[in-house]
Amino acid sequence: MSNFLEVKDLSVSFPTEDGLVKAVDNLSFSLEKGKTLGIVGESGSGKSVTSLAILGLHKGSTAEVTGEILINGQDINSMPENEVRLLRGNLMSMIFQDALAALHPYYTVGNQIAEAYLVHNKVSKKVAKERAIEMLDRVGIPEPKKRVDDFPHQFSGGMRQRAMIAMALSCNPSLLIADEPTTALDVTVQAQIIDLLRDLQKEFNTSIILITHDLGVVAETADDILLMYAGKEIEYGTVRDVLQKPQHPYGWGLLTSIPRLTGDPNKNLLAIAGTPPSLISVPSGCAFHPRCSYVTQVGSACSSAIPELLPIHSGAHHLVRCHLESSVREDIFRTQVEPSL
Amino acid sequence: MTSILKVEGLTKHFPGNKHSLLGKRDVVQAVDGISFEVAKGEAIGLVGESGCGKSTTGRLITRLLEPTSGKIEFNGIDISHLSNSQMRPIREDLQIIFQDPYASLNPRHTVGTIVASPFRIGGVTPEGGVKKRVQELLEIVGLNPEHYNRYPHEFSGGQRQRIGIARALALRPKLIVADEPVSALDVSIQAQVINLLKDLQKQFDIAFIFIAHDLAVVRHFAQRVAVMYLGNIVEIADRDTLYSNPKHPYTKALLSAVPEVDPDAIGSRERIRLTGDVPNPINPPSGCRFRTRCWKAQDICATNPPELLHIGSSQVACHFPEQ
């Protein structure tokens, strides 16, 4: 199947008083129709900046965006702002982490959903409101006819997130970007929202980019995972590959450091030493090398040359950016990482 | 085992809105009659979703809030209604770590001043002088003792949380209440701080009340876990029993809602999906507060609030507990 979204060599940098912040550095990935890509990384790894670039939301800011963002073959990055605007909501839309901040407090929820619909459809206000009620019903808001006239503050956290999803999907977009859609929610509500997104994706055949730091949420929703560190993709593959046979030392660290509901709870978690780097002075070579425990196995290359993103063996779709030789990596994974997963 | 903390029928009602001039004021029933004990050197986890009253409980125990009713006995002394000055000597043994490492450190004070503040306030001079002890503390929590003169903004989130931990440790307390100590941190940093707290708890034999919404985090820290829902404790059990054999339907639902990292394990697990949200604590459901979202609810659940009773080694507040 052909790729619906293709990002090629995307770089985003912000000039600041302290220097150039390279938030995203030469990122490439693709997404098929109806599939979900999970972009995973810690704060400052560039995952949100990437999503804003896809929506063309850096236009008009000081950010320097280079590279290509092809949706259905059209390059978003070279398009003028007013043309991108027509695509937003229609072809692609976004749901944000903090629904209370993303919804306008002075307008009713129904009004805001109807507005998004009116921008792209030549219909009367009455029809748009009908559409808002229909969408609220679809995302599981009880008594949608009544609640359509409520203000955001009258909704609970989970309901606001549902309302935002309703708004984002009101024009049947082909691409939905969900930026930490469940981080602000309680676990029982999070589970409801994850189920809802999955159902809606099946129904509308939407492609979803899910941005999160929660590996559990990705495992339950995504098809592919892109693991980011300091603005670069460091591992890319299917959920099964990346979560069950991670190849990058950072991926190993992440998977062994998260507390789980299974396994021996008395063992100490294997934490990654140190802290994520500053994006103004990204470490030379592999950005992860100051925190990596396997640098000694490679030698000076880690701190001098940026490793390329390569298949773990020829023909594989599982890509990794690491200097470790694949046989050595395989060995470390089997003897040191797998037992503590 | 002797207990360091005993809580009996602890209740906190906050005044809410008044809807008319002569009308009655709403009452937010944040914590409603909870009882539990913490043994010396024990780590107990307090879990629940937002609005369940877990943080309020932590603040009541450390007496940052005045309880509406009920009793808090710390180290054999009834501290439920002590004044601030009466609390001062007790605070040497009873410390708190806050959730937000950005809001809980004074930006105008150096790290040295922040970590030394318990000595200053308590009027205690440690052996070898304040500076030496503060540097020791910084080393214990994994910070460079040379950074004594730096300000909080020069540190990352994880390092700031370590500063807060050093401050809580300064007077060698017997009980530390940790209110969501890792939820503001990145995943890779979370593990560092959990490991640190775990080591400190063992090394100094400190009792911990670990408040968190994340069941997996609590599992790696606490020996016993209490689950709260809408101001009530619904289940208390030792860790292994609670995670392998939850008795309260809410505990069961909460556990099944935690997303699974292993793609192969996702299909194999029983999924329970609760509908709706947590009800408003101003007007909680009658009887069992969980009944509006419970799939087992019967008529009795609406009329009689269930008591926290012993079933096997667990304590459960439910009319129809799981077997």
XYZ file of C-alpha atoms in Angstrom:
664
model
C 0.000 0.000 0.000
C 1.228 3.490 -0.731
C 2.182 5.845 2.024
C -0.367 8.459 2.879
C 2.040 10.618 4.830
C 5.712 10.886 4.112
C 8.137 13.028 6.065
C 11.571 13.418 4.521
C 14.599 14.993 6.212
C 12.525 17.240 8.407
C 14.530 19.678 10.525
C 13.075 22.331 12.793
C 15.235 24.799 14.652
C 14.477 27.839 16.751
C 16.890 30.751 17.024
C 17.089 31.887 20.658
C 19.290 34.278 22.613
C 21.333 31.359 23.878
C 21.877 29.852 20.453
C 20.135 27.749 17.849
C 17.854 25.087 19.336
C 17.760 22.101 17.013
C 14.467 20.613 18.120
C 14.114 18.187 15.214
C 17.095 17.030 13.207
C 16.754 15.244 9.850
C 13.730 13.177 10.673
C 12.138 10.811 8.127
C 9.177 8.527 8.541
C 6.014 7.445 6.763
C 2.493 6.399 7.608
C -0.065 4.320 5.717
C -3.780 4.975 5.520
C -5.673 3.708 8.551
C -2.527 2.947 10.550
C -1.187 4.408 13.757
C 2.356 5.606 14.331
C 3.454 6.153 17.919
C 6.142 8.804 18.366
C 7.757 8.159 21.720
C 10.319 10.216 23.572
C 10.966 12.182 26.720
C 10.320 15.877 27.140
C 12.457 17.855 24.729
C 12.979 14.998 22.298
C 11.190 16.895 19.521
C 7.988 14.879 19.254
C 5.544 17.759 19.668
C 7.582 20.065 17.435
C 7.366 17.406 14.712
C 3.604 17.237 14.963
C 3.232 21.013 14.790
C 5.394 21.005 11.655
C 3.102 18.481 9.973
C 0.140 20.755 10.633
C 2.149 23.682 9.283
C 1.811 25.475 12.593
C 5.392 26.745 12.589
C 4.577 29.016 9.661
C 4.633 32.600 10.831
C 6.904 31.838 13.780
C 10.665 32.265 13.937
C 11.184 28.535 13.495
C 13.249 27.381 10.538
C 11.655 24.328 8.962
C 13.429 22.411 6.204
C 12.656 19.139 4.476
C 9.490 17.725 2.952
C 6.182 16.803 4.511
C 4.136 15.007 1.859
C 0.488 14.284 2.491
C -1.063 12.512 -0.503
C 1.919 13.794 -2.452
C 1.372 17.472 -1.563
C 4.239 19.152 0.271
C 2.892 20.965 3.333
C 6.195 22.632 4.063
C 6.467 24.504 0.755
C 2.790 25.477 0.737
C 1.771 29.022 1.678
C 0.053 29.491 5.034
C -3.438 30.196 3.643
C -3.470 26.972 1.638
C -2.371 24.903 4.619
C -5.158 26.512 6.555
C -7.730 25.008 4.218
C -6.301 21.569 4.877
C -6.330 21.886 8.640
C -9.467 20.339 10.070
C -10.367 18.871 6.712
C -7.416 16.720 5.732
C -5.615 16.724 9.057
C -6.485 17.721 12.573
C -5.095 17.528 16.045
C -6.126 16.761 19.590
C -4.139 18.262 22.397
C -3.098 17.106 25.837
C -4.869 19.734 27.872
C -8.464 19.857 26.697
C -9.430 22.646 29.069
C -6.784 24.915 27.577
C -7.608 23.881 24.009
C -11.329 24.626 24.271
C -12.546 28.217 24.421
C -14.165 28.910 27.795
C -16.644 31.521 26.440
C -18.262 29.383 23.727
C -20.416 26.324 24.183
C -18.919 22.987 23.229
C -21.505 22.641 20.455
C -20.603 26.032 19.039
C -16.939 25.131 18.814
C -17.564 21.821 17.072
C -20.042 23.454 14.679
C -17.558 26.219 13.881
C -14.943 23.715 12.776
C -17.569 22.066 10.565
C -18.784 25.368 9.073
C -15.291 26.395 7.999
C -15.083 23.479 5.582
C -18.713 22.817 4.672
C -21.238 25.148 3.074
C -24.144 24.327 5.356
C -26.522 26.258 7.592
C -25.798 26.739 11.274
C -28.637 24.415 12.084
C -27.126 21.569 10.092
C -23.739 22.246 11.699
C -25.308 21.980 15.134
C -26.961 18.703 14.146
C -23.513 17.524 13.129
C -22.092 18.596 16.510
C -24.791 16.589 18.311
C -24.119 13.597 16.092
C -20.380 13.776 16.809
C -20.880 14.178 20.576
C -23.111 11.133 20.499
C -20.497 9.237 18.509
C -17.743 9.911 21.057
C -19.950 8.723 23.885
C -21.212 11.900 25.561
C -24.506 11.036 27.316
C -27.569 13.159 26.370
C -25.757 14.950 23.513
C -28.814 17.089 22.657
C -28.641 18.663 26.098
C -24.893 18.732 26.548
C -24.262 20.420 23.184
C -25.181 23.739 24.824
C -22.864 23.254 27.811
C -19.679 25.218 28.310
C -16.326 23.404 28.611
C -16.174 23.961 32.381
C -19.399 22.002 32.770
C -17.714 18.928 31.296
C -15.436 16.578 33.258
C -11.843 15.968 32.114
C -12.705 12.812 30.198
C -15.733 14.438 28.547
C -13.666 17.439 27.428
C -11.190 15.104 25.797
C -14.099 13.366 24.052
C -15.473 16.728 22.914
C -12.097 17.644 21.456
C -11.951 14.328 19.622
C -15.461 15.041 18.297
C -14.285 18.427 17.051
C -11.164 16.995 15.430
C -13.140 14.299 13.623
C -16.136 16.423 12.611
C -14.854 16.861 9.030
C -13.608 13.274 8.647
C -9.899 14.121 8.454
C -7.577 11.542 6.917
C -4.851 12.292 9.444
C -5.307 12.795 13.163
C -2.433 13.895 15.346
C -2.986 13.124 19.013
C -0.452 14.856 21.253
C -0.438 13.080 24.622
C -4.222 12.664 24.424
C -4.535 10.722 27.671
C -1.714 12.057 29.825
C -3.950 14.385 31.831
C -6.568 11.703 32.439
C -7.074 9.073 35.119
C -6.289 5.476 34.155
C -9.891 4.298 33.995
C -10.816 7.248 31.761
C -7.604 6.826 29.760
C -8.671 3.268 28.954
C -12.040 4.578 27.692
C -10.385 7.166 25.440
C -7.905 4.635 24.015
C -10.798 2.309 23.156
C -12.710 5.196 21.588
C -9.782 6.258 19.385
C -9.329 2.666 18.249
C -13.027 2.282 17.365
C -13.159 5.593 15.509
C -10.038 4.735 13.549
C -11.644 1.515 12.329
C -14.829 3.346 11.404
C -13.296 6.301 9.567
C -10.040 4.668 8.378
C -8.084 7.593 9.822
C -4.301 7.587 10.020
C -3.195 8.527 13.514
C 0.068 9.913 14.824
C 0.084 9.309 18.542
C 2.601 11.317 20.497
C 3.283 10.062 23.971
C 5.883 9.206 26.556
C 3.822 6.258 27.798
C 5.006 2.984 26.269
C 1.883 1.225 27.535
C -0.440 3.542 25.608
C 1.621 3.045 22.435
C 1.637 -0.728 22.856
C -2.150 -0.758 23.034
C -2.828 1.537 20.081
C 0.016 1.866 17.584
C 1.190 -0.264 14.659
C 4.638 1.308 14.357
C 6.864 3.114 16.829
C 9.333 5.900 16.212
C 11.601 6.385 19.194
C 13.092 9.866 19.421
C 16.007 11.234 21.384
C 17.361 14.785 21.184
C 15.510 15.538 17.933
C 16.568 12.401 16.072
C 14.871 9.111 15.403
C 16.976 6.441 17.056
C 14.786 3.420 16.518
C 11.917 2.762 14.127
C 9.918 -0.404 13.630
C 6.709 -2.245 14.409
C 5.354 -2.153 17.962
C 6.265 -5.798 18.397
C 9.841 -5.293 17.198
C 10.585 -2.165 19.189
C 8.923 -3.209 22.440
C 9.880 -6.866 22.453
C 13.268 -6.759 20.733
C 14.495 -3.203 21.192
C 17.885 -2.616 19.602
C 19.003 0.795 20.858
C 20.579 1.133 24.314
C 18.138 3.982 25.016
C 15.209 1.705 24.188
C 16.705 -0.921 26.492
C 16.975 1.654 29.238
C 13.416 2.842 28.780
C 11.946 -0.634 28.821
C 13.873 -1.802 31.855
C 13.282 1.404 33.804
C 9.477 1.533 33.645
C 7.674 0.010 36.617
C 5.315 -2.753 35.498
C 2.516 -4.823 36.961
C 4.425 -8.042 36.265
C 7.884 -9.215 37.251
C 9.720 -9.042 40.556
C 8.785 -5.805 42.334
C 11.637 -6.145 44.838
C 14.337 -5.772 42.217
C 15.603 -2.249 41.670
C 14.537 -0.698 38.372
C 17.391 -0.367 35.901
C 17.392 3.384 35.482
C 19.189 5.280 32.719
C 21.922 7.369 34.312
C 22.115 11.117 33.749
C 19.593 13.481 32.209
C 18.406 14.254 28.658
C 20.767 16.697 26.893
C 20.171 20.364 26.200
C 19.167 20.929 22.588
C 21.435 23.948 22.307
C 24.571 21.894 22.908
C 23.680 18.401 21.771
C 26.535 16.000 22.575
C 28.818 15.279 19.607
C 28.464 11.996 17.760
C 25.598 9.913 19.112
C 23.562 12.234 21.341
C 22.938 9.394 23.774
C 26.617 8.476 24.286
C 27.146 10.325 27.613
C 24.357 8.208 29.164
C 25.105 4.957 27.350
C 26.674 2.043 29.232
C 27.950 0.348 26.090
C 30.214 3.113 24.746
C 33.303 1.135 25.750
C 32.275 -1.657 23.370
C 32.622 0.668 20.395
C 35.366 3.127 21.167
C 35.730 6.686 19.975
C 33.134 6.503 17.181
C 30.270 7.133 19.621
C 31.524 10.587 20.529
C 32.856 11.588 17.104
C 30.486 10.281 14.410
C 26.702 10.404 14.269
C 25.556 6.825 13.638
C 23.270 6.270 10.652
C 19.761 4.909 10.862
C 20.191 1.422 9.420
C 18.198 -1.820 9.242
C 19.205 -4.204 12.027
C 20.036 -6.750 9.343
C 19.715 -6.456 5.597
C 16.125 -6.299 4.443
C 14.668 -5.697 7.904
C 12.095 -2.964 8.496
C 13.403 -2.448 11.998
C 15.816 0.490 11.904
C 18.259 1.591 14.570
C 20.783 4.405 14.935
C 23.676 2.920 16.897
C 27.360 2.151 16.380
C 27.187 -1.239 18.091
C 27.707 -4.099 15.672
C 24.576 -6.099 15.151
C 26.102 -9.326 16.504
C 27.333 -7.522 19.643
C 23.966 -5.828 20.048
C 22.161 -9.125 19.674
C 24.408 -10.608 22.333
C 23.910 -7.776 24.836
C 20.167 -7.875 24.306
C 19.942 -11.606 24.911
C 22.209 -11.771 27.949
C 21.595 -8.453 29.728
C 18.350 -6.864 28.595
C 15.887 -9.637 27.850
C 16.131 -11.256 31.322
C 15.037 -8.034 32.998
C 12.188 -7.188 30.633
C 4.757 -4.727 65.007
C 4.436 -1.344 66.622
C 2.785 1.330 64.561
C 4.205 4.777 63.965
C 0.943 6.204 62.656
C -2.637 5.367 63.474
C -5.492 7.071 61.645
C -9.053 6.591 62.855
C -12.198 7.857 61.186
C -10.257 10.717 59.586
C -12.572 13.174 57.826
C -12.014 16.407 55.947
C -14.905 18.413 54.562
C -14.099 21.567 52.638
C -16.656 24.373 52.397
C -17.972 24.664 48.841
C -20.129 27.228 47.049
C -23.172 28.902 48.489
C -26.010 29.011 45.985
C -28.230 31.631 47.627
C -27.855 34.179 50.394
C -29.686 32.151 53.021
C -29.043 28.756 51.494
C -26.730 26.153 52.895
C -23.148 26.023 51.751
C -22.086 22.948 49.753
C -19.747 20.549 51.507
C -16.969 18.874 49.565
C -16.433 15.540 51.262
C -12.789 15.124 50.304
C -11.918 12.497 52.896
C -14.703 10.715 54.696
C -13.913 8.538 57.687
C -10.808 6.623 56.736
C -8.817 4.420 59.125
C -5.445 2.744 58.676
C -2.153 2.119 60.413
C 1.450 2.385 59.322
C 4.068 0.244 61.067
C 7.548 1.530 61.916
C 9.749 1.461 58.829
C 6.904 0.304 56.599
C 6.242 1.637 53.113
C 2.549 1.931 52.402
C 1.124 3.073 49.081
C -1.996 5.210 48.803
C -3.485 4.985 45.309
C -6.555 6.331 43.612
C -7.690 8.617 40.805
C -7.825 12.393 40.948
C -10.285 13.651 43.514
C -10.228 10.484 45.620
C -8.742 12.333 48.597
C -5.271 10.803 48.623
C -3.395 14.117 48.672
C -5.798 15.556 51.243
C -5.046 12.526 53.421
C -1.317 13.214 53.098
C -1.802 16.838 54.057
C -3.975 15.916 57.032
C -1.400 13.467 58.339
C 1.370 16.069 58.072
C -1.117 18.527 59.588
C -0.868 21.004 56.757
C -4.664 20.799 56.992
C -6.912 20.694 60.029
C -9.100 17.557 60.104
C -12.881 18.022 60.393
C -13.097 15.001 62.644
C -11.272 11.797 63.428
C -7.982 11.053 65.076
C -4.358 11.018 63.912
C -1.954 9.387 66.314
C 1.703 9.770 65.445
C 4.315 7.958 67.514
C 1.807 7.583 70.360
C 0.824 11.279 70.432
C -2.589 12.520 69.287
C -1.705 15.230 66.767
C -5.184 15.698 65.259
C -5.708 19.209 66.618
C -2.276 20.436 67.687
C -1.409 24.065 66.962
C 1.435 25.021 64.636
C 3.833 25.641 67.506
C 2.889 22.375 69.169
C 3.460 20.587 65.846
C 6.962 22.027 65.404
C 8.900 19.476 67.500
C 6.836 16.662 65.957
C 7.682 17.735 62.410
C 11.276 16.674 63.061
C 9.968 13.136 62.723
C 7.247 13.771 60.165
C 8.237 15.174 56.781
C 6.705 15.557 53.334
C 7.973 15.418 49.738
C 5.846 17.313 47.237
C 4.833 16.480 43.689
C 5.999 19.542 41.821
C 9.748 20.067 42.181
C 9.389 23.466 40.499
C 6.876 24.859 42.980
C 8.192 23.321 46.189
C 11.640 24.967 46.227
C 12.086 28.688 46.881
C 13.745 30.085 43.716
C 15.559 32.800 45.686
C 17.273 30.397 48.069
C 20.386 28.394 47.324
C 20.267 24.632 47.581
C 22.336 24.880 50.755
C 19.787 27.184 52.384
C 16.877 25.011 51.256
C 18.312 21.773 52.588
C 19.467 23.483 55.801
C 16.073 25.055 56.499
C 14.820 22.142 58.678
C 17.841 22.695 60.976
C 17.195 26.430 61.144
C 13.475 26.080 61.787
C 13.849 23.216 64.236
C 16.684 24.962 66.067
C 18.878 21.896 65.663
C 22.635 21.998 65.151
C 23.800 18.750 63.602
C 27.119 17.164 64.520
C 29.973 18.702 62.548
C 27.957 21.798 61.635
C 25.135 22.566 59.246
C 27.218 22.908 56.105
C 28.929 19.563 56.528
C 25.633 17.802 57.166
C 23.946 19.473 54.167
C 26.788 18.351 51.920
C 26.442 14.843 53.301
C 22.728 14.928 52.534
C 23.340 16.120 48.983
C 25.735 13.243 48.503
C 23.207 10.741 49.918
C 20.587 11.794 47.353
C 23.104 11.636 44.522
C 23.837 15.321 43.986
C 27.253 16.928 43.828
C 27.971 18.432 47.297
C 29.911 21.197 45.519
C 26.600 22.494 44.169
C 25.729 23.781 47.626
C 25.662 27.393 46.411
C 23.566 26.926 43.295
C 19.942 27.948 42.830
C 17.042 25.604 41.993
C 16.711 26.869 38.391
C 20.170 25.494 37.647
C 18.900 21.939 38.190
C 16.733 19.610 36.124
C 13.380 18.280 37.369
C 14.843 15.027 38.660
C 17.671 16.829 40.445
C 15.214 19.241 42.046
C 13.172 16.349 43.328
C 16.401 15.055 44.894
C 16.849 18.421 46.633
C 13.337 18.086 48.074
C 14.197 14.580 49.242
C 17.419 15.786 50.912
C 15.402 18.449 52.741
C 12.896 15.861 53.960
C 15.734 13.617 55.173
C 17.624 16.360 57.018
C 16.198 15.748 60.488
C 16.190 11.956 60.143
C 12.391 11.643 60.252
C 10.515 8.503 61.240
C 7.776 9.000 58.649
C 7.846 10.667 55.241
C 4.710 11.405 53.251
C 5.652 11.435 49.558
C 2.866 13.025 47.510
C 3.237 11.897 43.864
C 7.036 12.275 44.067
C 7.747 10.984 40.554
C 4.676 11.856 38.492
C 6.167 15.123 37.189
C 9.348 13.408 35.988
C 10.375 11.796 32.698
C 10.254 8.007 32.538
C 14.024 7.485 32.652
C 14.318 9.869 35.625
C 11.339 8.321 37.442
C 13.194 5.054 37.861
C 16.223 6.854 39.344
C 14.065 8.586 41.967
C 12.047 5.447 42.824
C 15.295 3.516 43.339
C 16.684 6.330 45.478
C 13.599 6.475 47.720
C 13.596 2.710 48.058
C 17.263 2.649 49.091
C 16.763 5.463 51.591
C 13.743 3.764 53.096
C 15.768 0.606 53.732
C 18.971 2.357 54.759
C 17.420 4.696 57.324
C 14.419 2.535 58.249
C 11.954 5.345 57.506
C 8.227 4.653 57.240
C 6.778 5.995 53.971
C 3.308 6.908 52.830
C 3.698 6.898 49.056
C 0.807 8.692 47.386
C 0.435 8.006 43.661
C -2.080 7.452 40.910
C 0.187 5.017 39.093
C -0.359 1.451 40.291
C 2.814 0.155 38.661
C 4.955 2.754 40.441
C 3.412 1.928 43.822
C 4.011 -1.772 43.243
C 7.736 -1.140 43.045
C 7.845 0.809 46.257
C 5.219 -0.162 48.828
C 4.887 -3.300 50.906
C 1.221 -2.631 51.558
C -1.268 -0.714 49.433
C -4.475 1.161 50.259
C -6.861 1.991 47.401
C -9.058 5.095 47.755
C -12.205 6.054 45.908
C -14.123 9.286 46.475
C -12.908 9.899 50.030
C -13.097 6.300 51.237
C -10.561 3.517 51.500
C -12.072 0.627 49.549
C -9.302 -1.924 49.997
C -6.088 -2.397 51.967
C -3.875 -5.410 51.434
C -0.252 -6.389 51.275
C 1.214 -5.763 47.880
C 1.310 -9.257 46.467
C -2.279 -10.031 47.484
C -3.632 -6.762 46.137
C -1.978 -7.060 42.737
C -2.545 -10.775 42.224
C -5.944 -11.106 43.859
C -7.814 -7.800 44.113
C -11.027 -8.138 46.114
C -12.783 -4.840 45.479
C -14.323 -4.393 42.008
C -12.757 -0.921 41.791
C -9.261 -2.258 42.488
C -9.843 -4.881 39.825
C -11.004 -2.288 37.295
C -8.117 0.027 38.132
C -5.577 -2.746 37.579
C -7.111 -3.812 34.292
C -7.044 -0.222 33.010
C -3.257 0.098 33.278
C -1.936 -0.111 29.695
C 0.229 -3.152 29.082
C 3.674 -2.617 27.539
C 4.136 -6.135 26.194
C 2.120 -6.408 22.951
C 1.655 -10.161 23.480
C 0.162 -9.735 26.940
C -2.514 -7.269 25.812
C -4.948 -9.816 24.439
C -4.487 -12.265 27.305
C -5.635 -9.924 30.042
C -9.177 -9.512 31.253
C -10.380 -6.006 30.431
C -12.866 -4.244 32.613
C -14.015 -0.914 31.290
C -15.688 1.404 33.766
C -18.188 3.777 32.271
C -18.511 7.427 33.193
C -16.397 9.501 35.534
C -15.819 9.730 39.258
C -18.938 11.380 40.795
C -18.798 14.802 42.411
C -17.589 14.694 46.044
C -20.115 17.442 46.894
C -22.931 15.021 46.310
C -21.522 11.495 46.491
C -23.785 8.500 45.752
C -25.632 7.033 48.747
C -24.459 3.745 50.209
C -21.368 2.480 48.445
C -19.805 5.400 46.583
C -18.557 3.190 43.785
C -21.965 1.688 42.992
C -22.758 4.090 40.126
C -19.869 2.676 38.092
C -19.907 -0.872 39.471
C -21.098 -3.824 37.386
C -21.980 -5.817 40.511
C -24.186 -3.231 42.215
C -27.450 -4.430 43.812
C -30.141 -2.682 45.842
C -28.227 -3.038 49.107
C -25.299 -1.044 47.644
C -27.488 2.060 47.363
C -28.724 1.887 50.951
C -25.900 0.548 53.129
C -22.372 1.895 52.925
C -20.125 -1.199 53.137
C -17.678 -1.379 56.024
C -13.991 -2.136 55.648
C -13.940 -5.810 56.710
C -11.251 -8.475 56.823
C -11.470 -11.049 54.057
C -8.484 -13.354 54.206
C -5.470 -11.099 54.601
C -7.146 -8.142 52.855
C -9.494 -5.506 54.192
C -12.287 -4.723 51.744
C -15.291 -2.389 51.792
C -17.719 -4.146 49.451
C -20.999 -6.057 49.731
C -20.020 -8.407 46.929
C -16.235 -8.766 47.018
C -14.370 -10.853 44.460
C -13.306 -14.295 45.630
